[in-house]
mmCIF file of C-alpha atoms in Angstrom:
data_model
loop_
_atom_site.group_PDB
_atom_site.id
_atom_site.type_symbol
_atom_site.label_atom_id
_atom_site.label_comp_id
_atom_site.label_asym_id
_atom_site.label_seq_id
_atom_site.Cartn_x
_atom_site.Cartn_y
_atom_site.Cartn_z
ATOM 1 C CA MET G 1 28.133 17.530 -42.057
ATOM 2 C CA LYS G 2 25.262 15.064 -42.555
ATOM 3 C CA LYS G 3 27.558 12.421 -40.766
ATOM 4 C CA ILE G 4 28.068 15.073 -37.170
ATOM 5 C CA LEU G 5 25.009 15.515 -37.473
ATOM 6 C CA LEU G 6 24.294 12.564 -37.024
ATOM 7 C CA ALA G 7 26.770 11.580 -34.008
ATOM 8 C CA LEU G 8 24.782 14.995 -32.079
ATOM 9 C CA ILE G 9 20.911 12.927 -32.555
ATOM 10 C CA THR G 10 23.813 9.576 -31.871
ATOM 11 C CA ALA G 11 24.947 10.878 -28.589
ATOM 12 C CA SER G 12 21.765 13.050 -27.737
ATOM 13 C CA SER G 13 20.028 10.359 -27.846
ATOM 14 C CA LEU G 14 21.845 8.276 -25.339
ATOM 15 C CA MET G 15 22.308 10.961 -23.111
ATOM 16 C CA THR G 16 18.783 11.037 -22.221
ATOM 17 C CA LEU G 17 17.554 7.438 -22.267
ATOM 18 C CA PRO G 18 19.302 6.576 -18.931
ATOM 19 C CA LEU G 19 16.087 10.109 -17.594
ATOM 20 C CA LEU G 20 13.431 7.954 -19.304
ATOM 21 C CA ALA G 21 14.618 4.276 -18.792
ATOM 22 C CA SER G 22 15.349 5.423 -14.879
ATOM 23 C CA ALA G 23 10.906 5.287 -13.786
ATOM 24 C CA ALA G 24 9.424 1.563 -13.577
ATOM 25 C CA ASP G 25 6.662 -0.089 -13.029
ATOM 26 C CA TYR G 26 6.199 -2.809 -10.186
ATOM 27 C CA VAL G 27 3.948 -5.313 -9.131
ATOM 28 C CA LEU G 28 3.524 -6.036 -5.196
ATOM 29 C CA ASP G 29 4.889 -9.741 -4.330
ATOM 30 C CA ASP G 30 1.858 -11.301 -2.921
ATOM 31 C CA GLU G 31 2.542 -15.090 -4.556
ATOM 32 C CA GLY G 32 5.487 -14.771 -3.138
ATOM 33 C CA GLY G 33 4.540 -14.009 0.166
ATOM 34 C CA HIS G 34 6.281 -10.376 0.251
ATOM 35 C CA ALA G 35 3.807 -8.301 1.032
ATOM 36 C CA PHE G 36 1.418 -6.933 3.970
ATOM 37 C CA ILE G 37 -1.932 -5.497 4.682
ATOM 38 C CA ASN G 38 -1.419 -5.865 8.518
ATOM 39 C CA PHE G 39 -4.179 -3.937 11.345
ATOM 40 C CA LYS G 40 -4.524 -4.221 14.975
ATOM 41 C CA ILE G 41 -6.467 -2.246 17.608
ATOM 42 C CA LYS G 42 -7.375 -1.968 20.739
ATOM 43 C CA HIS G 43 -8.952 -4.530 22.458
ATOM 44 C CA LEU G 44 -11.329 -2.130 25.347
ATOM 45 C CA GLY G 45 -7.952 -0.469 25.786
ATOM 46 C CA TYR G 46 -6.600 -4.148 27.684
ATOM 47 C CA SER G 47 -4.625 -5.472 24.925
ATOM 48 C CA TRP G 48 -4.405 -5.191 21.165
ATOM 49 C CA LEU G 49 -6.274 -7.330 18.894
ATOM 50 C CA THR G 50 -4.682 -7.497 15.476
ATOM 51 C CA GLY G 51 -4.600 -9.588 11.835
ATOM 52 C CA ARG G 52 -4.267 -8.983 7.896
ATOM 53 C CA PHE G 53 -5.926 -9.108 4.785
ATOM 54 C CA ASN G 54 -4.302 -11.689 3.099
ATOM 55 C CA THR G 55 -5.748 -11.324 -0.664
ATOM 56 C CA PHE G 56 -4.972 -7.795 -2.501
ATOM 57 C CA THR G 57 -3.191 -7.014 -5.691
ATOM 58 C CA GLY G 58 -1.347 -3.197 -6.855
ATOM 59 C CA ALA G 59 0.995 -2.355 -8.547
ATOM 60 C CA PHE G 60 2.863 1.712 -8.283
ATOM 61 C CA ASN G 61 5.648 3.363 -10.754
ATOM 62 C CA TYR G 62 9.219 4.056 -9.305
ATOM 63 C CA ASP G 63 11.391 6.741 -10.089
ATOM 64 C CA ALA G 64 14.019 7.223 -7.165
ATOM 65 C CA ALA G 65 15.471 10.473 -8.775
ATOM 66 C CA LYS G 66 11.378 11.525 -8.457
ATOM 67 C CA VAL G 67 9.336 10.074 -6.086
ATOM 68 C CA SER G 68 6.789 12.603 -5.984
ATOM 69 C CA ASP G 69 6.000 11.044 -9.584
ATOM 70 C CA THR G 70 5.569 8.033 -8.129
ATOM 71 C CA LYS G 71 1.896 6.173 -8.818
ATOM 72 C CA ILE G 72 -0.225 3.301 -6.701
ATOM 73 C CA ILE G 73 -2.937 1.258 -6.553
ATOM 74 C CA VAL G 74 -3.806 -1.409 -4.211
ATOM 75 C CA ASP G 75 -6.606 -3.266 -4.320
ATOM 76 C CA ILE G 76 -7.690 -4.976 -1.308
ATOM 77 C CA ASP G 77 -10.147 -8.122 -1.162
ATOM 78 C CA PRO G 78 -12.263 -7.064 2.550
ATOM 79 C CA ALA G 79 -14.399 -10.664 3.523
ATOM 80 C CA SER G 80 -10.074 -12.196 2.969
ATOM 81 C CA ILE G 81 -10.257 -10.976 6.788
ATOM 82 C CA ASP G 82 -7.742 -13.056 8.854
ATOM 83 C CA SER G 83 -7.907 -12.030 12.617
ATOM 84 C CA ASN G 84 -7.020 -15.684 13.979
ATOM 85 C CA HIS G 85 -10.887 -16.391 15.161
ATOM 86 C CA ALA G 86 -13.250 -17.251 13.003
ATOM 87 C CA GLU G 87 -16.608 -16.554 14.785
ATOM 88 C CA ARG G 88 -14.530 -12.455 14.961
ATOM 89 C CA ASP G 89 -14.305 -12.373 11.593
ATOM 90 C CA ARG G 90 -17.285 -13.600 10.570
ATOM 91 C CA HIS G 91 -18.723 -10.192 12.951
ATOM 92 C CA LEU G 92 -15.759 -8.194 11.634
ATOM 93 C CA LYS G 93 -17.645 -9.019 7.897
ATOM 94 C CA GLY G 94 -20.843 -8.115 8.828
ATOM 95 C CA PRO G 95 -22.817 -5.844 8.070
ATOM 96 C CA GLU G 96 -21.456 -3.696 11.186
ATOM 97 C CA PHE G 97 -17.774 -3.454 10.496
ATOM 98 C CA LEU G 98 -16.602 -4.273 6.645
ATOM 99 C CA ASN G 99 -20.121 -5.426 5.469
ATOM 100 C CA VAL G 100 -18.430 -7.248 2.867
ATOM 101 C CA ARG G 101 -21.022 -8.972 1.010
ATOM 102 C CA LYS G 102 -22.868 -5.235 -0.057
ATOM 103 C CA PHE G 103 -18.657 -3.647 -0.543
ATOM 104 C CA GLY G 104 -16.458 -6.398 -2.309
ATOM 105 C CA LYS G 105 -14.228 -4.264 -2.274
ATOM 106 C CA ALA G 106 -12.179 -1.343 -0.384
ATOM 107 C CA LYS G 107 -9.312 0.233 -2.554
ATOM 108 C CA PHE G 108 -6.549 2.594 -2.140
ATOM 109 C CA VAL G 109 -5.022 5.186 -5.118
ATOM 110 C CA SER G 110 -2.567 7.655 -4.748
ATOM 111 C CA THR G 111 -2.807 11.115 -4.704
ATOM 112 C CA LYS G 112 0.578 12.784 -3.905
ATOM 113 C CA ILE G 113 4.530 11.090 -2.889
ATOM 114 C CA SER G 114 6.820 13.804 -1.296
ATOM 115 C CA ASP G 115 10.210 12.601 -0.136
ATOM 116 C CA LYS G 116 10.653 13.940 3.375
ATOM 117 C CA GLY G 117 14.800 12.668 2.797
ATOM 118 C CA ASN G 118 16.718 9.038 4.407
ATOM 119 C CA ASN G 119 14.288 7.450 2.816
ATOM 120 C CA GLN G 120 11.547 9.382 4.726
ATOM 121 C CA LEU G 121 8.327 9.140 2.425
ATOM 122 C CA GLU G 122 4.906 10.975 2.780
ATOM 123 C CA VAL G 123 2.297 9.211 0.861
ATOM 124 C CA VAL G 124 -1.475 11.186 0.416
ATOM 125 C CA GLY G 125 -3.638 8.903 -1.066
ATOM 126 C CA ASP G 126 -8.073 7.730 -0.860
ATOM 127 C CA LEU G 127 -8.965 5.206 0.563
ATOM 128 C CA THR G 128 -12.319 3.987 -0.269
ATOM 129 C CA LEU G 129 -13.819 1.457 2.591
ATOM 130 C CA LEU G 130 -17.187 0.604 2.627
ATOM 131 C CA GLY G 131 -17.956 3.174 -0.144
ATOM 132 C CA ILE G 132 -16.855 6.208 1.684
ATOM 133 C CA THR G 133 -13.238 7.593 0.276
ATOM 134 C CA LYS G 134 -11.796 9.378 2.954
ATOM 135 C CA SER G 135 -8.167 11.159 2.531
ATOM 136 C CA ILE G 136 -5.027 9.141 4.594
ATOM 137 C CA VAL G 137 -1.512 9.975 5.138
ATOM 138 C CA ILE G 138 0.293 6.832 4.816
ATOM 139 C CA ASN G 139 3.747 7.446 6.789
ATOM 140 C CA ALA G 140 6.661 5.457 4.977
ATOM 141 C CA GLU G 141 10.384 4.335 4.504
ATOM 142 C CA LYS G 142 12.109 2.721 1.299
ATOM 143 C CA ILE G 143 13.667 -0.156 3.256
ATOM 144 C CA GLY G 144 15.952 -1.220 0.298
ATOM 145 C CA GLU G 145 16.162 -1.789 -3.449
ATOM 146 C CA GLY G 146 18.339 -4.447 -5.697
ATOM 147 C CA LYS G 147 18.286 -7.408 -7.674
ATOM 148 C CA ASP G 148 16.338 -10.195 -6.249
ATOM 149 C CA PRO G 149 18.846 -14.484 -7.037
ATOM 150 C CA TRP G 150 15.609 -14.642 -10.122
ATOM 151 C CA GLY G 151 17.206 -12.338 -12.696
ATOM 152 C CA GLY G 152 14.814 -10.555 -11.622
ATOM 153 C CA TYR G 153 14.446 -6.656 -9.500
ATOM 154 C CA ARG G 154 13.027 -5.994 -6.873
ATOM 155 C CA VAL G 155 11.847 -2.347 -4.593
ATOM 156 C CA GLY G 156 10.397 -2.270 -0.750
ATOM 157 C CA PHE G 157 8.689 -0.135 2.272
ATOM 158 C CA SER G 158 7.006 -0.242 4.424
ATOM 159 C CA GLY G 159 4.908 2.052 6.370
ATOM 160 C CA THR G 160 2.306 2.966 8.789
ATOM 161 C CA SER G 161 -1.582 4.945 8.854
ATOM 162 C CA ARG G 162 -4.171 5.610 11.658
ATOM 163 C CA ILE G 163 -7.132 5.266 10.478
ATOM 164 C CA GLY G 164 -11.353 6.449 12.321
ATOM 165 C CA LEU G 165 -13.998 3.483 12.349
ATOM 166 C CA LYS G 166 -16.755 6.231 12.234
ATOM 167 C CA GLU G 167 -15.155 7.890 9.234
ATOM 168 C CA PHE G 168 -15.707 4.663 6.906
ATOM 169 C CA GLY G 169 -19.230 4.054 8.315
ATOM 170 C CA MET G 170 -18.017 1.804 11.326
ATOM 171 C CA GLU G 171 -20.507 2.784 14.150
ATOM 172 C CA GLU G 172 -19.573 -0.263 16.093
ATOM 173 C CA SER G 173 -19.001 1.217 19.515
ATOM 174 C CA LEU G 174 -15.893 -1.032 20.130
ATOM 175 C CA GLY G 175 -15.298 1.440 23.714
ATOM 176 C CA PRO G 176 -13.294 4.603 24.153
ATOM 177 C CA ALA G 177 -9.760 2.775 23.110
ATOM 178 C CA SER G 178 -11.508 1.373 20.098
ATOM 179 C CA THR G 179 -11.940 4.116 18.072
ATOM 180 C CA HIS G 180 -9.335 3.866 15.821
ATOM 181 C CA VAL G 181 -7.457 0.902 13.513
ATOM 182 C CA ASP G 182 -3.802 1.197 13.228
ATOM 183 C CA LEU G 183 -2.317 0.416 9.763
ATOM 184 C CA GLU G 184 1.475 -1.512 9.069
ATOM 185 C CA LEU G 185 2.636 -2.349 5.362
ATOM 186 C CA HIS G 186 4.066 -3.931 3.803
ATOM 187 C CA ILE G 187 5.898 -3.784 0.383
ATOM 188 C CA GLU G 188 8.140 -5.551 -2.073
ATOM 189 C CA GLY G 189 7.461 -5.115 -5.933
ATOM 190 C CA ILE G 190 9.265 -7.319 -8.526
ATOM 191 C CA ARG G 191 9.752 -4.647 -11.420
ATOM 192 C CA GLN G 192 7.845 -5.318 -14.496
#
């Protein structure tokens, strides 16, 4: 009887193992240059000014079978803004925009993830910028996942969002065509 009971316990443990092991923790591959936080804003309505944040870290957990359980945290160094123009970057870091001396960190924390089907996701979360926290929506797409050539495992996503300058306390007037910034995210996570 003990052998039968032990066999049943062992079998049921083995059957639940894949359920427990399916969720995984990932870190953003910012060191390997496989994660990007880019932005663009219209310049006077005539063209696009583009750039990126060079320094950020982040982590998330992910289970393809339970996408809604995903949690994401990303810390961004606003002083790492790079618009490919040193004088403009100094202006963007100043008090009229990112005010990096007073607000040295920006943060995104997910609050809800919805699987829209066909690898499409809606990521809702709190973005803290200039000491102001607002809920934003990121329309995301799972690009793929699998083993990498170095023995690890990766999963990648891309996403877009739009934020208003005034929503985060940036009152600088850049003209009626330049009130919002478009964010473009490309994230590759390495399973831990």
